[in-house]
Amino acid sequence: MMKTAVVTGASSGMGREFVRQLALKYSWLDEIWVIARRAGELEKLKEEIREVSVRPLPLDISREEDLGKLKTILGKEKPRILFLVNAAGMGIQKEFARTSLEDILMMTKLNCTALTGITRICLPYCPEGSRIFMLASAAAFVPQPGFGVYAASKAYVVSFSRALNRELKNRRIQVTAVCPGPVDTPFLEKMGGKDRMPAYKKPFIASPRQVVRKALRDGARGRELSVPGIFIKCLKAGCKLLPHSLILKLMEEKSDS
Ligand SMILES: NC(=O)c1ccc[n+]([C@@H]2O[C@H](COP(=O)([O-])OP(=O)(O)OC[C@H]3O[C@@H](n4cnc5c(N)ncnc54)[C@H](OP(=O)(O)O)[C@@H]3O)[C@@H](O)[C@H]2O)c1
């Protein structure tokens, strides 16, 4: 049976980087199925990757109909999904009351509903030993005024991933939630660019290559969380130790300074 990886959000940023690194590291894969809306970008990726055959699946995974299409293809081909990467996601950094209903619903649909749906659809094809990567964020560690729905959606991803990891222990399937701070991808530009970012975050912008390399290593080591960089690790520890009200106050002061 076909040894396959399925990657969502593959047309850009970390999803695309996962495809590149999976192809290099696991060149014995038969196919990598790449999912995103922009077919042209997926075709470019197919041209670029030499080690493994890439199959573009241009789908809008916020639509139930498109999730159905993936389910049908899987039902026909019955691949063995050895890697599933849920990287599709979006962020809107704006006060809740000033964000449109459409944007809020799209963000929760993509970051939570689609990620959960894709996982449910792919899981029957994941054999023992397979690995699932969920792109969460360091934003999951503490509530973020001005970025509240996004941070909450990522807290959902972490909570869901950790529970699923436990549930799937007996099938020896590893689920890893990836929790980076800011990463240099088009995602940052869509949120208004690095200039709009609070100054204290700028020195900690990671490259997609670093984040993905660490995630693949952490998945192979059986870790349920992948937290890249010492600053984000300290942030995670701080968010556990300190009252969130204090952290929120510190964040406000740092943003103003
Ligand atoms: N960059 C950061 O600073 C950062 C930090 C922490 C966590 N994250 C998380 O990491 C993940 C990847 O982010 P990134 O930085 O790589 O962002 P990105 O470069 O903006 O990529 C987002 C991907 O999601 C796809 N996508 C968006 N809407 C879709 C839809 N309706 N259906 C199918 N695919 C869709 C996009 O493809 P199309 O436009 O072609 O559909 C694109 O491939 C996200 O979940 C994000 O929340 C990012």
Coordinates of N, CA and C in Angstrom, one line a residue, residues 4 36 42 50 57 75 79 81 88-89 93 95 110 130 143 194 239 243:
T4 N 2.3 7.3 2.4 CA 1.9 8.7 2.1 C 2.1 9.6 3.2
A36 N -4.1 22.9 -0.2 CA -4.3 24.3 0.0 C -5.2 24.8 -1.1
L42 N 0.8 24.9 -5.4 CA 0.9 23.4 -5.2 C 1.7 22.8 -6.4
R50 N 12.0 16.8 -5.7 CA 12.6 15.7 -6.6 C 12.5 14.3 -5.9
L57 N -3.6 18.7 -4.2 CA -5.0 18.6 -4.0 C -5.6 20.0 -3.6
G75 N -11.0 7.1 0.5 CA -11.8 5.9 0.4 C -11.4 5.1 -0.8
P79 N -4.6 5.0 1.1 CA -3.1 5.0 1.3 C -2.8 4.7 2.8
I81 N -1.3 6.5 5.7 CA -0.8 7.9 6.0 C 0.2 7.8 7.1
A88 N -2.5 24.3 7.8 CA -3.4 25.4 7.3 C -3.9 26.2 8.5
G89 N -3.8 27.5 8.5 CA -4.3 28.3 9.6 C -4.2 29.7 9.2
Q93 N -5.2 39.9 13.8 CA -4.8 40.6 15.0 C -5.6 41.9 15.1
E95 N -8.9 43.9 17.7 CA -9.8 43.8 18.8 C -11.1 43.0 18.3
L110 N -11.2 27.4 10.2 CA -10.0 26.9 9.6 C -9.1 26.3 10.7
S130 N 2.6 5.9 12.9 CA 2.5 7.1 12.1 C 2.5 8.4 13.1
P143 N -4.0 34.0 27.4 CA -4.9 34.8 26.6 C -4.2 36.0 26.0
K194 N 6.0 42.8 10.0 CA 6.8 42.8 11.2 C 6.8 44.2 11.9
C239 N 4.3 31.2 31.9 CA 2.8 31.2 31.8 C 2.2 30.1 32.7
P243 N 0.6 34.2 37.6 CA -0.8 34.4 37.3 C -0.9 35.1 36.0

